[in-house]
Coordinates of C-alpha atoms in Angstrom, one line a residue:
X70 CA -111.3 188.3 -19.7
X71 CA -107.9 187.4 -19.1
X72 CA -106.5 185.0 -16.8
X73 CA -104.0 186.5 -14.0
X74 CA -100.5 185.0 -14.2
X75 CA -99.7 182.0 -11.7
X76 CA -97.9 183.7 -8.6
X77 CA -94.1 183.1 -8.3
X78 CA -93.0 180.2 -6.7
X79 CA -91.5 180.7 -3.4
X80 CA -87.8 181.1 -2.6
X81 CA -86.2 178.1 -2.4
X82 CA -85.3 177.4 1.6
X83 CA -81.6 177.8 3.0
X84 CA -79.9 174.9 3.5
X85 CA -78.3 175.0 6.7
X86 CA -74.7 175.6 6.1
X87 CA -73.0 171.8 5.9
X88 CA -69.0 171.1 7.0
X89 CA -66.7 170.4 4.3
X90 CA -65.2 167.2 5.1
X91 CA -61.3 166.5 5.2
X92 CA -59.6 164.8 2.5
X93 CA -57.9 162.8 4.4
X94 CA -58.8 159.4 5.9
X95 CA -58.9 159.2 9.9
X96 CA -56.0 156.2 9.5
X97 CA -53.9 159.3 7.6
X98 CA -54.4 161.7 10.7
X99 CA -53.4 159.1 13.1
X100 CA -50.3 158.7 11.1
X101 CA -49.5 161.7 10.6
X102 CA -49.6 162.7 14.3
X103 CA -46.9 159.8 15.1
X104 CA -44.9 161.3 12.3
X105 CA -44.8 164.7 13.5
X106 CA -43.4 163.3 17.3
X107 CA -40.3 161.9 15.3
X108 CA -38.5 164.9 14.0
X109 CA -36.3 162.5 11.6
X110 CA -39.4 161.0 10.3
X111 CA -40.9 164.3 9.6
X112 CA -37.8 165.9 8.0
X113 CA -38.3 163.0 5.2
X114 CA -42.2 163.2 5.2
X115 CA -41.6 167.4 4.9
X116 CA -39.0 166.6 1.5
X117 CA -41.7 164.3 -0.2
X118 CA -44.2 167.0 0.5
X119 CA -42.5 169.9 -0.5
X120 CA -44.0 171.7 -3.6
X121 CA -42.0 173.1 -5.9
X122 CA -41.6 176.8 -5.9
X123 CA -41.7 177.1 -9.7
X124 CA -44.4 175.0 -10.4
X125 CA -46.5 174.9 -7.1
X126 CA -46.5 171.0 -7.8
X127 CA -45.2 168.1 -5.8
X128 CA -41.7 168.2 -4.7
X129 CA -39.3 166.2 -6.8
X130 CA -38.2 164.1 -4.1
X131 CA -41.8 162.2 -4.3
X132 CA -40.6 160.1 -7.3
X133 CA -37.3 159.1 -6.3
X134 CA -37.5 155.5 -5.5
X135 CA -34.4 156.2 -3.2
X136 CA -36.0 158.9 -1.4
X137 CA -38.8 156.7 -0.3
X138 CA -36.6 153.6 0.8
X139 CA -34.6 156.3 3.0
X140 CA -37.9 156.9 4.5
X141 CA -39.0 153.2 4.8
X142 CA -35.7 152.3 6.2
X143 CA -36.1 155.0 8.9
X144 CA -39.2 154.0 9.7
X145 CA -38.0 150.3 10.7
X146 CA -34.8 151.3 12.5
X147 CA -37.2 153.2 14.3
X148 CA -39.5 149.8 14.9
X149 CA -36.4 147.8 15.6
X150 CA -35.1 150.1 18.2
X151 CA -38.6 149.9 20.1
X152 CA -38.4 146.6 20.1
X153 CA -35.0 146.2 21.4
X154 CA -36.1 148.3 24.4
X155 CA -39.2 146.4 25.2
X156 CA -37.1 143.1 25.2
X157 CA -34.7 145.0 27.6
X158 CA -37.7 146.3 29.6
X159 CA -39.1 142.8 29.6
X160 CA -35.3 140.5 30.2
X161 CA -35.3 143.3 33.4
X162 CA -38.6 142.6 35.0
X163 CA -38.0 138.6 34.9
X164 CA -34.0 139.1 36.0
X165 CA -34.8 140.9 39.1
X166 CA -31.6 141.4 41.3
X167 CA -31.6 141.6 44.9
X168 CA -31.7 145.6 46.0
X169 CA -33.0 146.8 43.2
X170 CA -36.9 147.1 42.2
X171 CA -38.7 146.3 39.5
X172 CA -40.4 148.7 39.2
X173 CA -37.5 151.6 39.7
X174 CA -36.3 150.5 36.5
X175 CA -35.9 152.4 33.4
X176 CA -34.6 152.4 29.9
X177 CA -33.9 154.9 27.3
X178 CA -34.4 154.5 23.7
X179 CA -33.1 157.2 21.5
X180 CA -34.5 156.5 17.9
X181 CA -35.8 159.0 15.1
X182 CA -34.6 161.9 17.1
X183 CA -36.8 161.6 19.8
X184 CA -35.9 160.1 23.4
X185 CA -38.1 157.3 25.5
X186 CA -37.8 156.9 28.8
X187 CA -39.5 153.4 29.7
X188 CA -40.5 152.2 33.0
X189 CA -43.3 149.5 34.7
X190 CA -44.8 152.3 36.6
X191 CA -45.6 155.9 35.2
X192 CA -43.9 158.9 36.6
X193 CA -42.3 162.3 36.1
X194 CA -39.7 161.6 33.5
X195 CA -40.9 158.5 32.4
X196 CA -42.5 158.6 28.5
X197 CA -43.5 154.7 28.0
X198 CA -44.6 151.9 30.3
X199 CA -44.2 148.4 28.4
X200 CA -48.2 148.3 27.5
X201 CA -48.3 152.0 26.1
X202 CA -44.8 151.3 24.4
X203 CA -46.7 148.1 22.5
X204 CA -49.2 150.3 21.5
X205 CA -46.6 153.0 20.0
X206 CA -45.1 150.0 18.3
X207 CA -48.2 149.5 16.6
X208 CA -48.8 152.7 15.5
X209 CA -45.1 153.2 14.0
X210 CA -46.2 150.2 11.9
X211 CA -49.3 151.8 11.1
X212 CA -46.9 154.9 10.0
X213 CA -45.1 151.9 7.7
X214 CA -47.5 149.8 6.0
X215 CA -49.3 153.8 5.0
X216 CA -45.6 155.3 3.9
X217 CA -45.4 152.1 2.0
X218 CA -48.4 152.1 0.3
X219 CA -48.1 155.6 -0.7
X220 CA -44.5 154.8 -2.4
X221 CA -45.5 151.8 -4.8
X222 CA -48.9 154.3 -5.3
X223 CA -46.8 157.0 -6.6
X224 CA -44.2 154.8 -8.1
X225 CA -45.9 151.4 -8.8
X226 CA -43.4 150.1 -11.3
X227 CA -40.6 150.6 -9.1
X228 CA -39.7 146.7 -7.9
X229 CA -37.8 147.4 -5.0
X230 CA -40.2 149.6 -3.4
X231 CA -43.0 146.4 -3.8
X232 CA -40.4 144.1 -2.6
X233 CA -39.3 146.1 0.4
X234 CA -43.4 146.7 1.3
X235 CA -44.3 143.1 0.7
X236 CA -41.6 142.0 2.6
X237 CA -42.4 143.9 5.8
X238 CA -45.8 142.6 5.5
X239 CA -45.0 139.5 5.3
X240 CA -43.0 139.2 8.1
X241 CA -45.6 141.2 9.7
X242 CA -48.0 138.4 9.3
X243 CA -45.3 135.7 10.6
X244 CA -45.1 137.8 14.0
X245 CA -48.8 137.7 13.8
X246 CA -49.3 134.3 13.2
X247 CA -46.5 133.2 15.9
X248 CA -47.9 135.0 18.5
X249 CA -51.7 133.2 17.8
X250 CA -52.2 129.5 17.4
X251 CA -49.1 127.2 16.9
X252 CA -49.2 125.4 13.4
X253 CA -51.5 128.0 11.8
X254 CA -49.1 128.4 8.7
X255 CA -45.6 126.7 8.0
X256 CA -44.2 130.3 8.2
X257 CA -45.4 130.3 11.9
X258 CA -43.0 127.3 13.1
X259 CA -39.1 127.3 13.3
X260 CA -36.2 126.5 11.1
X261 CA -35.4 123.4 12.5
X262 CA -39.2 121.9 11.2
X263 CA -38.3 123.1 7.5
X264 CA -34.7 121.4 7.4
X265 CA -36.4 117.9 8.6
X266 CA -38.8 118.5 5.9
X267 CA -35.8 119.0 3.4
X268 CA -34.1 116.0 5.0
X269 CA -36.6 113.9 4.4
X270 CA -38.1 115.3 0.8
X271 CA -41.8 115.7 2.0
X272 CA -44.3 117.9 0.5
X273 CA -45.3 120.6 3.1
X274 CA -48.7 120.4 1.6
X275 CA -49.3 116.5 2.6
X276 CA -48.2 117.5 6.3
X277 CA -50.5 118.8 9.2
X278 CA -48.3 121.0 11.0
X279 CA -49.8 120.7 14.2
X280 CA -49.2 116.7 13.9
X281 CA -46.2 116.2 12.3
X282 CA -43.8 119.3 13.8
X283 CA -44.1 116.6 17.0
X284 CA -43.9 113.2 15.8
X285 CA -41.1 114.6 13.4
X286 CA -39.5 115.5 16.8
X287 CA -40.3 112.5 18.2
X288 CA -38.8 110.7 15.8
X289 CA -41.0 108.8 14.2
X290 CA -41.3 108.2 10.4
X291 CA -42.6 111.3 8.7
X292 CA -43.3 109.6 4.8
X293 CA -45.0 106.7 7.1
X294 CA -47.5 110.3 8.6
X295 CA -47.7 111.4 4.3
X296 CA -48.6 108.5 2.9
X297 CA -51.5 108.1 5.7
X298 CA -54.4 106.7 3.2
X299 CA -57.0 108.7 6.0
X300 CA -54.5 111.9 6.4
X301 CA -56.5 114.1 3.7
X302 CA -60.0 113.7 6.0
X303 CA -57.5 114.7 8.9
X304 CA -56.5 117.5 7.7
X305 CA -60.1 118.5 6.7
X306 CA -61.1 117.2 9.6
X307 CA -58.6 119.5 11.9
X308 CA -59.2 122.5 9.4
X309 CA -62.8 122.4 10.3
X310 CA -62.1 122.5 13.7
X311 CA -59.4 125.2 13.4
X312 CA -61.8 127.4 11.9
X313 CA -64.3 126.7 14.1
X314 CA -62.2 127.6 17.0
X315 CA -60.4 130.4 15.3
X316 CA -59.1 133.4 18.2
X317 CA -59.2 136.9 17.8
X318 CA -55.6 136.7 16.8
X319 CA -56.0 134.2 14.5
X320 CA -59.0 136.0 12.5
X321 CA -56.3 138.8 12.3
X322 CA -53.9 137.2 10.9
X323 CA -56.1 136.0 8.3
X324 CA -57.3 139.3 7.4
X325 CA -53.5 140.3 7.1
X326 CA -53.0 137.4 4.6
X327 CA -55.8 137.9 2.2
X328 CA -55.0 141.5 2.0
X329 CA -51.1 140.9 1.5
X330 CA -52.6 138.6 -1.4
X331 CA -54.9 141.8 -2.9
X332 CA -50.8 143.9 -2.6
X333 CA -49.2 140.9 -4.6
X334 CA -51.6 141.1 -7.1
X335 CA -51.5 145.1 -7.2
X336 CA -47.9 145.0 -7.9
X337 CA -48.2 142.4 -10.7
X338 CA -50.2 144.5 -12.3
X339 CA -47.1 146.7 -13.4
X340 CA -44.5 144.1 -12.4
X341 CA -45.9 140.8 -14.0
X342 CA -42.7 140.3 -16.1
X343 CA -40.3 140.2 -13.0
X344 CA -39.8 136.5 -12.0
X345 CA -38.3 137.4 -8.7
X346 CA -42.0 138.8 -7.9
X347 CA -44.2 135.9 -8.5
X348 CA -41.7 133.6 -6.9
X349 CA -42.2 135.5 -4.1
X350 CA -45.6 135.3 -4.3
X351 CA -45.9 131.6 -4.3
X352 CA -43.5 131.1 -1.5
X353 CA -45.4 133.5 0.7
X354 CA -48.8 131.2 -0.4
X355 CA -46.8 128.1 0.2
X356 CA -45.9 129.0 3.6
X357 CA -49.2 131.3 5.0
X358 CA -52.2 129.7 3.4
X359 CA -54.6 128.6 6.1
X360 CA -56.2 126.4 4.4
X361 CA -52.8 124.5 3.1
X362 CA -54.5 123.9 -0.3
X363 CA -51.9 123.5 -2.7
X364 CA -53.8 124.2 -5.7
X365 CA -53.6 128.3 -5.1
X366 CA -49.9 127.8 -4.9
X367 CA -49.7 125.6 -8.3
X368 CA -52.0 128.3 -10.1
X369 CA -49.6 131.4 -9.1
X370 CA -46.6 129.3 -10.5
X371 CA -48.6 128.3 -13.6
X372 CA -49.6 132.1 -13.8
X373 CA -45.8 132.8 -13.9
X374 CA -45.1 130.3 -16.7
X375 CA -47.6 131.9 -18.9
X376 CA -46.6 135.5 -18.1
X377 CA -43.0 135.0 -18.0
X378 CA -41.0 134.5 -21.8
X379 CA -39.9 131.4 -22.3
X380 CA -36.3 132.3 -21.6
X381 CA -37.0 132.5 -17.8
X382 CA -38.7 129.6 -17.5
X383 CA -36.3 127.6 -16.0
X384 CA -35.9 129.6 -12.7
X385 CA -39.6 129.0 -12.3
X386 CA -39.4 125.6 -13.1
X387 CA -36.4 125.1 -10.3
X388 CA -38.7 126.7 -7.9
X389 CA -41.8 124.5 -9.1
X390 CA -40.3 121.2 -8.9
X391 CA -39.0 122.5 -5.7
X392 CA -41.8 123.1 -4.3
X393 CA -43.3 120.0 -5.6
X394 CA -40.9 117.7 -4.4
X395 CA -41.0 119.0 -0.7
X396 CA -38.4 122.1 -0.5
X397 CA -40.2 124.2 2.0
X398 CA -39.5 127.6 0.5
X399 CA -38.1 130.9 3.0
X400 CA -39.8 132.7 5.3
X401 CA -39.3 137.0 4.9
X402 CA -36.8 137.1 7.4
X403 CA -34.5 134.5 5.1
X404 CA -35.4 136.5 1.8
X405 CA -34.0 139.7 4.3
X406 CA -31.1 137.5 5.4
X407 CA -30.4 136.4 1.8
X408 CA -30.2 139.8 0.2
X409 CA -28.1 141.2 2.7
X410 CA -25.6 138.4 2.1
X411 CA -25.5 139.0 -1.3
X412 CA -25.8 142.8 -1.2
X413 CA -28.8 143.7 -3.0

């Protein structure tokens, strides 16, 4: 006798039906909705994104470097204008004049095509009161450090767009770092500081900030405060405790540092033959390092020395010995002034 066939398995059950996922990030959505409530700012996001109608690719304007600083420039007249009316809004409120509130005040900012009305107290008209205009401020920055990524994504061998995004971070983290714990980075304390450092030819690395900014003031000897036989176990000594005691703010920053380091090296991947670019990168180590170690700054210039041909060696070696010697190197907003004096 034969055997009867095994019976057919049974039908595989449904799978209950599962939501595609967007493509985009939540970060993206966020900025995009800040985008679309400043009509300039959109008219520049709708060019980059506009496909071709012959090829049904991206639009042409996506890989013009000059297209994207357009954008990037927009974005921080935008930022500078909000910030111009929250130090208004703020210079008010302390200056209060006899007849007139507080609190009746308001201020309009006209920036990106769109209108703000700002005021301490909410009410019909009014857009903005100084805490949610902070937190538009931060989202317009958001909107910059995302524009700016995408541009040296699409274009990553394009030096000005990594200059012009490392230098907004950068100042970026000096902001940060001001606002937090005085002395957390020589980027974080003033000019005057940096010029009695020139002055007196010390290395920025053999100084504790938070000591010697005041006896420097004071006027005491600042080579007598270097050449302190126990100031290396201060300085550990105070980093410990620094870290230990770190604030919210402070963590911040530090997260903003080590991922401005992750951009530099991104854009030396392409860019690793531009001088200009690793110079900046050892200056912005030199001055934002929390833990002041000057070996990290010695191996990015050595790293330039073996990259670089030999033939522009010596403007490394000007900013090496620099360095070295005690020439505290520029914060962003000098490498900003600098270039606009000289008109690149």
């Amino acid at each position: 006798s034969t055997m009867a066939p095994p019976p057919p398995p049974p039908p595989p059950a449904s799978q209950p039906f599962q939501k595609r996922q967007p493509s985009t990030s939540p970060s993206s959505n966020q900025c995009l909705a800040t985008i679309v409530s400043y009509p300039q700012l959109l008219q520049h996001e709708e060019s980059l994104a506009t496909a071709s109608s012959s090829t049904g690719s991206i639009g042409a304007n996506a890989y013009d470097v000059m297209a994207w600083m357009s954008y990037l420039e927009s974005v921080d007249d935008a930022l500078d204008s909000l910030h111009d009316g929250l130090s208004s809004m703020e210079s008010l409120s302390i200056s209060n004049t006899a007849g007139a509130s507080a609190d009746a005040r308001t201020i309009s900012v006209d920036t990106a095509g769109r209108t703000l009305h700002i005021s301490r107290v909410m009410a019909p008209g009014i857009t903005h009161t100084p805490k949610s205009l902070g937190k538009e401020i931060g989202k317009l920055i958001s909107v910059r450090i995302w524009v700016g990524e995408r541009a040296v994504s699409l274009l990553p061998g394009s030096y000005k767009l990594w200059r012009f995004h490392l230098i907004f971070l950068g100042g970026l983290l000096e902001k940060k770092q001001s606002s937090g714990a005085a002395g957390e980075s020589l980027g974080a304390v003033g000019k005057q500081f940096r010029k009695e450092c020139h002055r007196l030819r010390i290395s920025s690395y053999l100084l504790s900030v938070n000591v010697a900014l005041d006896e420097v003031e004071n006027g005491k000897d600042a080579h007598n405060i270097a050449n302190n036989n126990n100031l290396s176990s201060q300085l550990k000594s105070q980093s410990t405790k620094q870290s230990q005691s770190q604030t919210g703010k402070n963590r911040t920053a530090n997260q903003l540092y080590h991922k401005i380091l992750q951009t530099y090296e991104r854009s030396l991947i392409r860019l690793h033959k531009m001088p200009k670019l690793w110079l900046m990168y050892a200056a912005f180590v030199a001055l934002h390092d929390p833990s002041r170690d000057p070996t990290a700054v010695r191996r990015i210039y050595d790293r330039a020395l073996v990259a670089l041909p030999a033939s522009q060696h010596d403007r490394v070696w000007e900013e090496y010995l620099s360095w070295v010697t005690g020439i505290l190197p520029g914060t962003s907003s000098d490498v900003i002034a600098n270039a606009e004096e000289n008109g690149n």
